[in-house]
Short mmCIF file of C-alpha atoms in Angstrom, two decimals:
data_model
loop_
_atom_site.label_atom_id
_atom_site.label_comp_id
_atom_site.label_asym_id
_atom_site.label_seq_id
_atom_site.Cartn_x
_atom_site.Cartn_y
_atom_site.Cartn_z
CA UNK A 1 86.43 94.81 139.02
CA UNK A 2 88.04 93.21 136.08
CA UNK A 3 86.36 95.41 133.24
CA UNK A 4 86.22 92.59 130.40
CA UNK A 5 87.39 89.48 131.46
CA UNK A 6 87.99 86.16 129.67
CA UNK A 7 88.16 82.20 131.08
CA UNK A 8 90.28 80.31 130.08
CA UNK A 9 93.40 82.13 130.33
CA UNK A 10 95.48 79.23 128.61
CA UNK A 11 93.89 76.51 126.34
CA UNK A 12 96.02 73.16 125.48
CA UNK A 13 93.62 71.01 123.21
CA UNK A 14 93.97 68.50 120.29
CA UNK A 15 93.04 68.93 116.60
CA UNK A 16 89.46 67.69 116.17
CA UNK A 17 88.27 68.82 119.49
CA UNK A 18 85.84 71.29 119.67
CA UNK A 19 85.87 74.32 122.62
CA UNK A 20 84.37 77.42 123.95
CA UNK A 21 86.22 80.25 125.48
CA UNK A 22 83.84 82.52 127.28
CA UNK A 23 84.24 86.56 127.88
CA UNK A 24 81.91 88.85 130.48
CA UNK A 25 82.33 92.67 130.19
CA UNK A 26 80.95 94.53 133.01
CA UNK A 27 80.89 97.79 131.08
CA UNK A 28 77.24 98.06 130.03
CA UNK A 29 78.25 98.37 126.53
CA UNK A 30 76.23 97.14 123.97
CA UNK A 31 78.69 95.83 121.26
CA UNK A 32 81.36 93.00 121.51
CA UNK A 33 83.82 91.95 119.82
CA UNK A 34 86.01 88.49 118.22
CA UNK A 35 89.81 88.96 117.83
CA UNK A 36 92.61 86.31 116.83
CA UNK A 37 95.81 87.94 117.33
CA UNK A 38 98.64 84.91 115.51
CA UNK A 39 102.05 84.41 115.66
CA UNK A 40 102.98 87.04 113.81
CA UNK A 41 101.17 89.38 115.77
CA UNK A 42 98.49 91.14 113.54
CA UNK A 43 95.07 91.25 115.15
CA UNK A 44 91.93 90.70 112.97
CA UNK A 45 88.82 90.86 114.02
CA UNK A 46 86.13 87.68 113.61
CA UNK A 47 83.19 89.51 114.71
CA UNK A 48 81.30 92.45 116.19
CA UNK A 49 77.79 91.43 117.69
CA UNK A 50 75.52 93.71 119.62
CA UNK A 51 71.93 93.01 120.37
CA UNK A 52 70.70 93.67 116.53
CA UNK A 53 73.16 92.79 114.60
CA UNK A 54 76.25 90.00 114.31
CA UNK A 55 79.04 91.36 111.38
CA UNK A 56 81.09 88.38 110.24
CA UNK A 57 84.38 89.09 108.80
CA UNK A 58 84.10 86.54 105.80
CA UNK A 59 87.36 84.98 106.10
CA UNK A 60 86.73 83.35 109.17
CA UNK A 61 85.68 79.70 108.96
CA UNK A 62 82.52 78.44 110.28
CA UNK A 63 83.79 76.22 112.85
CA UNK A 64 83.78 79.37 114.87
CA UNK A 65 80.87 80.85 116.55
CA UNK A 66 79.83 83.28 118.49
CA UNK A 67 76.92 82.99 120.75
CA UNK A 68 75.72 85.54 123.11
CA UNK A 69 73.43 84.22 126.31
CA UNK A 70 72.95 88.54 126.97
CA UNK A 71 74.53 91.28 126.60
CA UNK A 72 76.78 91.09 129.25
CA UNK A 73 78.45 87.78 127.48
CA UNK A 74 80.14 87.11 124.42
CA UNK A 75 81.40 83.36 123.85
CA UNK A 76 83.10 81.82 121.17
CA UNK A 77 82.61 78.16 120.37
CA UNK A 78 85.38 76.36 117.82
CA UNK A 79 84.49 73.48 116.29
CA UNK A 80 86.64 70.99 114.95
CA UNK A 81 90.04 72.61 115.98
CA UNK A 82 92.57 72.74 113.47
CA UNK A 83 96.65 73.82 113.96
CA UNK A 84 96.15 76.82 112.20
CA UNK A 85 94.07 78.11 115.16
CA UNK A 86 96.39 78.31 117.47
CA UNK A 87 96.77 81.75 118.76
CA UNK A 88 95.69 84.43 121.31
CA UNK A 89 92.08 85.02 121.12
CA UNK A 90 90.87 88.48 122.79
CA UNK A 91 87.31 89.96 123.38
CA UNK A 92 86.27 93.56 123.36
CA UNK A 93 83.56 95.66 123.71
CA UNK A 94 82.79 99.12 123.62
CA UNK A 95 79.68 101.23 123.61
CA UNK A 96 78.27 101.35 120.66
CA UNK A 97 79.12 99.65 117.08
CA UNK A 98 81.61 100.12 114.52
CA UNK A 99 84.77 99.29 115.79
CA UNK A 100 87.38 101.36 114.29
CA UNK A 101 85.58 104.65 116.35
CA UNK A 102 84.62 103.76 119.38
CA UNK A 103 86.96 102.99 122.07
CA UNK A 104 87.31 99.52 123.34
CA UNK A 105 88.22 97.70 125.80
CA UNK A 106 89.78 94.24 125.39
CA UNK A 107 90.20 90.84 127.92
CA UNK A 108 93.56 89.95 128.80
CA UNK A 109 93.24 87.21 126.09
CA UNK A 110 93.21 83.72 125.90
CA UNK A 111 95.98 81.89 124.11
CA UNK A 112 94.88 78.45 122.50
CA UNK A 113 97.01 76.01 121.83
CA UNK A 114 96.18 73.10 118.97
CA UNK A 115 98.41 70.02 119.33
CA UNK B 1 88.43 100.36 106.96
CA UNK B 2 91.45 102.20 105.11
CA UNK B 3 94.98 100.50 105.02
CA UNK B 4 97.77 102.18 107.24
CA UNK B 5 100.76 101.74 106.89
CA UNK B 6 103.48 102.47 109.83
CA UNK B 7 107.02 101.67 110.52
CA UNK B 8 107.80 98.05 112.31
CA UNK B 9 109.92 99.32 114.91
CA UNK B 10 111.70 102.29 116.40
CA UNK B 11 114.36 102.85 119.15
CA UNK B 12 114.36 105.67 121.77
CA UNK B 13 116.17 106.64 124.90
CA UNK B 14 114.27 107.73 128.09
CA UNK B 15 113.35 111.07 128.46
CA UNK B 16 112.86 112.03 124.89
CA UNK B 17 110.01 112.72 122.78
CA UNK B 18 108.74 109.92 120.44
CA UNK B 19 106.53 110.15 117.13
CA UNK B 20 104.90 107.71 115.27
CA UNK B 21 103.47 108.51 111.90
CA UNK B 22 101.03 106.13 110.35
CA UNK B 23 100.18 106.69 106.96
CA UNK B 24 96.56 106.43 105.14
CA UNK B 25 96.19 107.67 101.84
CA UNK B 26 92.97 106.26 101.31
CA UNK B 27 91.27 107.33 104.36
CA UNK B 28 86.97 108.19 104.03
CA UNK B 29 85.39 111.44 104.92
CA UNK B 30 83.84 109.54 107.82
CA UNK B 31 87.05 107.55 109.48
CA UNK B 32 88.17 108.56 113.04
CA UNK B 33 91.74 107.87 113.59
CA UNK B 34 92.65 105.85 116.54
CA UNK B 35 95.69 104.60 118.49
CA UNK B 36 95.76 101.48 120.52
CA UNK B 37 99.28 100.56 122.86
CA UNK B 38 99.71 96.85 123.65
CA UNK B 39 101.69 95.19 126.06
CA UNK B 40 103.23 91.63 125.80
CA UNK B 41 100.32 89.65 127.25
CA UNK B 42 97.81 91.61 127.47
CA UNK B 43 95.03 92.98 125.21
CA UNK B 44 95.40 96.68 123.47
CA UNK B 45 94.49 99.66 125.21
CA UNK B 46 93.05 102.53 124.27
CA UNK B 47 95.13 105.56 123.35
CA UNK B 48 94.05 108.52 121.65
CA UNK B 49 91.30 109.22 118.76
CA UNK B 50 90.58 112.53 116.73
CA UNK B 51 89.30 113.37 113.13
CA UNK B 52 91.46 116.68 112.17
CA UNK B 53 93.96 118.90 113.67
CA UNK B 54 95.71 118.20 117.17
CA UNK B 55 94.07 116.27 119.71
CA UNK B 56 95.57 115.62 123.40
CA UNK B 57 95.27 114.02 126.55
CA UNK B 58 97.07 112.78 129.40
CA UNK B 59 99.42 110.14 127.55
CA UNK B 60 99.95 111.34 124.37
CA UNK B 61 98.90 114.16 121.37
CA UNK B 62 97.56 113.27 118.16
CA UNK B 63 98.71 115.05 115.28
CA UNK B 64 96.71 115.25 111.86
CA UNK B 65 97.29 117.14 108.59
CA UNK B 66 94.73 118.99 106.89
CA UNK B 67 94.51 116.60 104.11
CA UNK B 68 94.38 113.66 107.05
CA UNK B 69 96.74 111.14 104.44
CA UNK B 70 98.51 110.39 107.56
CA UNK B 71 98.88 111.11 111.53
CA UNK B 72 101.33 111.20 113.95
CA UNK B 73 101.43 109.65 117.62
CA UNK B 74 103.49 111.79 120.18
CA UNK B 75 104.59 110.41 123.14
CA UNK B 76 106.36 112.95 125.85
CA UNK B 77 109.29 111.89 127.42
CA UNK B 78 108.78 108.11 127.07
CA UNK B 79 109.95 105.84 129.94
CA UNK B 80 110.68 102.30 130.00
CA UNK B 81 107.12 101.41 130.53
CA UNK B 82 106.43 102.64 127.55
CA UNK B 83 108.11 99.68 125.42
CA UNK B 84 105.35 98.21 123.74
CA UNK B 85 103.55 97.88 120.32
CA UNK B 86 101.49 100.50 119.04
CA UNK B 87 98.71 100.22 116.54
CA UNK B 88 97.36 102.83 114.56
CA UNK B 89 93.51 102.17 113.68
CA UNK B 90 91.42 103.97 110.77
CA UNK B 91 88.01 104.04 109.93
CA UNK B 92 84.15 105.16 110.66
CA UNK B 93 81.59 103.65 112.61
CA UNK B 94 79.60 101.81 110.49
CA UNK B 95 82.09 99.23 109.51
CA UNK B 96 80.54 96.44 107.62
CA UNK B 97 81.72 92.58 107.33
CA UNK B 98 83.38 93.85 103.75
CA UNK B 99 85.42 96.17 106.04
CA UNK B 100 87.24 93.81 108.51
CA UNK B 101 89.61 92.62 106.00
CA UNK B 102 92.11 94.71 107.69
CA UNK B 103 91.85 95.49 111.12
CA UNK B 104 94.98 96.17 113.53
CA UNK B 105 98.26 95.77 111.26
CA UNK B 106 101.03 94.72 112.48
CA UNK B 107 101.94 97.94 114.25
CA UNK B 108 105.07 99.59 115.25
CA UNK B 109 107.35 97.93 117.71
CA UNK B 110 108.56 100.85 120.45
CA UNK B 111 111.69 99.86 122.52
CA UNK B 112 112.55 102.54 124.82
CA UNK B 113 116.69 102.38 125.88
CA UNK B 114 117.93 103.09 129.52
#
C-alpha cells in the first residue's frame, strides 16, 4: 500500500561504479520528482519529469539520469560515482507539475554511500 | 522559486502552542506557500499550503499577511511526536529548471521538551 516507494533502501558502492536506484508511486500522478538531501540536510531537487516534459536543475551533473519506463516509474541512473554523491536520495510525485504548489508525496529515501 | 528564510531551530515544551515564521520578501504574485514536516529517516510530508489570509486543517494553521513577505506555521499543543524539521516552501506552479536553484532550505529544527 506503500504510496511511493523506493529500492534500494541502503546503497554501499565504490567511486567509479555506476548505479540505479529505482522509485514506483502508486498514486496515479503524473509528475515525479529527483531529490538529494546531503549531509547538511538541505534538499534540492535534480528533476521534475512528467509525461511531456523533463526540467533539469542545471547544477546537477550529467552522470545522473533519470529515465522513466511509464508513468508509474521514475529511476535514477548515476554514472561514474563520485564521493561527493553520497547522500539520501528521495523521489516524489504529485499530481500535476510545478513542484513548489502541488502537494507531494516522497519515498522513504535511499541513502547512498560512495567509498 | 523565492528565497525563505526561517530560523534553524526552536525549543518548546509539550502542550504549548508553536509558530514558525518563514520569511519571503521576494515572493511572485503567483507563489503558493507550502509547509513540509520531516522526520529523521524518512521523506517530508505534506503540511499545509495557502496563498493569503489564514488557512487550517487538522495539524496545523497557516498564517499570512496581507503583503504575504512572510508566513507563519502554527502548531497546537505540540507533543513529542512532533520533534522534527520543518520546511517552509515558496513558489508557483510553473517552476522552470532556472527556478530549482533553491528548493527546500535548510529548515527549522523543532525539539519539543517533556
Amino acid at each position: 500500500d506503500t504510496a511511493v516507494s523506493q529500492t534500494p533502501k541502503y546503497l554501499v558502492t565504490q567511486m567509479g561504479n555506476d548505479k540505479s536506484i529505482k522509485c514506483e508511486q502508486n498514486l496515479g500522478h503524473d509528475t515525479m520528482y529527483w531529490y538529494k538531501q546531503d549531509s547538511k540536510k538541505f534538499l534540492k531537487i535534480m528533476f521534475s519529469y512528467n509525461n511531456k516534459e523533463l526540467i533539469i536543475n542545471e547544477t546537477v551533473p550529467n552522470r545522473f539520469s533519470p529515465k522513466s519506463p511509464d508513468k508509474a516509474h521514475l529511476n535514477l541512473h548515476i554514472n561514474s560515482l563520485e564521493l561527493g554523491d553520497s547522500a539520501v536520495y528521495f523521489c516524489a510525485s504529485s499530481q500535476g507539475a510545478g513542484f513548489a504548489a502541488n502537494e507531494q508525496f516522497f519515498g522513504p529515501g535511499t541513502r547512498l554511500t560512495v567509498l | 522559486l523565492a528565497k525563505t528564510t526561517q530560523p534553524i531551530s526552536m525549543d518548546s515544551y509539550e502542550g504549548q502552542e508553536v509558530n514558525i515564521t518563514c520569511s519571503h520578501n521576494n515572493i511572485a504574485t503567483n507563489d503558493y506557500i507550502t509547509w513540509y514536516q520531516q522526520f529523521p529517516s524518512q521523506g517530508p510530508r505534506f503540511i499545509i499550503q495557502g496563498y493569503k489570509t489564514k488557512v487550517t486543517n487538522e495539524v496545523a494553521s497557516l498564517f499570512i499577511p496581507a503583503d504575504r513577505k512572510s508566513s507563519t506555521l502554527s502548531l497546537p499543543r505540540v507533543s513529542l511526536s512532533d520533534t522534527a524539521v520543518y520546511y517552509c516552501l515558496v513558489g508557483d506552479g510553473h517552476s522552470g529548471a532556472g527556478s530549482y536553484q533553491l528548493t527546500f532550505g535548510k529548515g527549522t529544527k523543532l525539539s519539543v521538551i517533556p
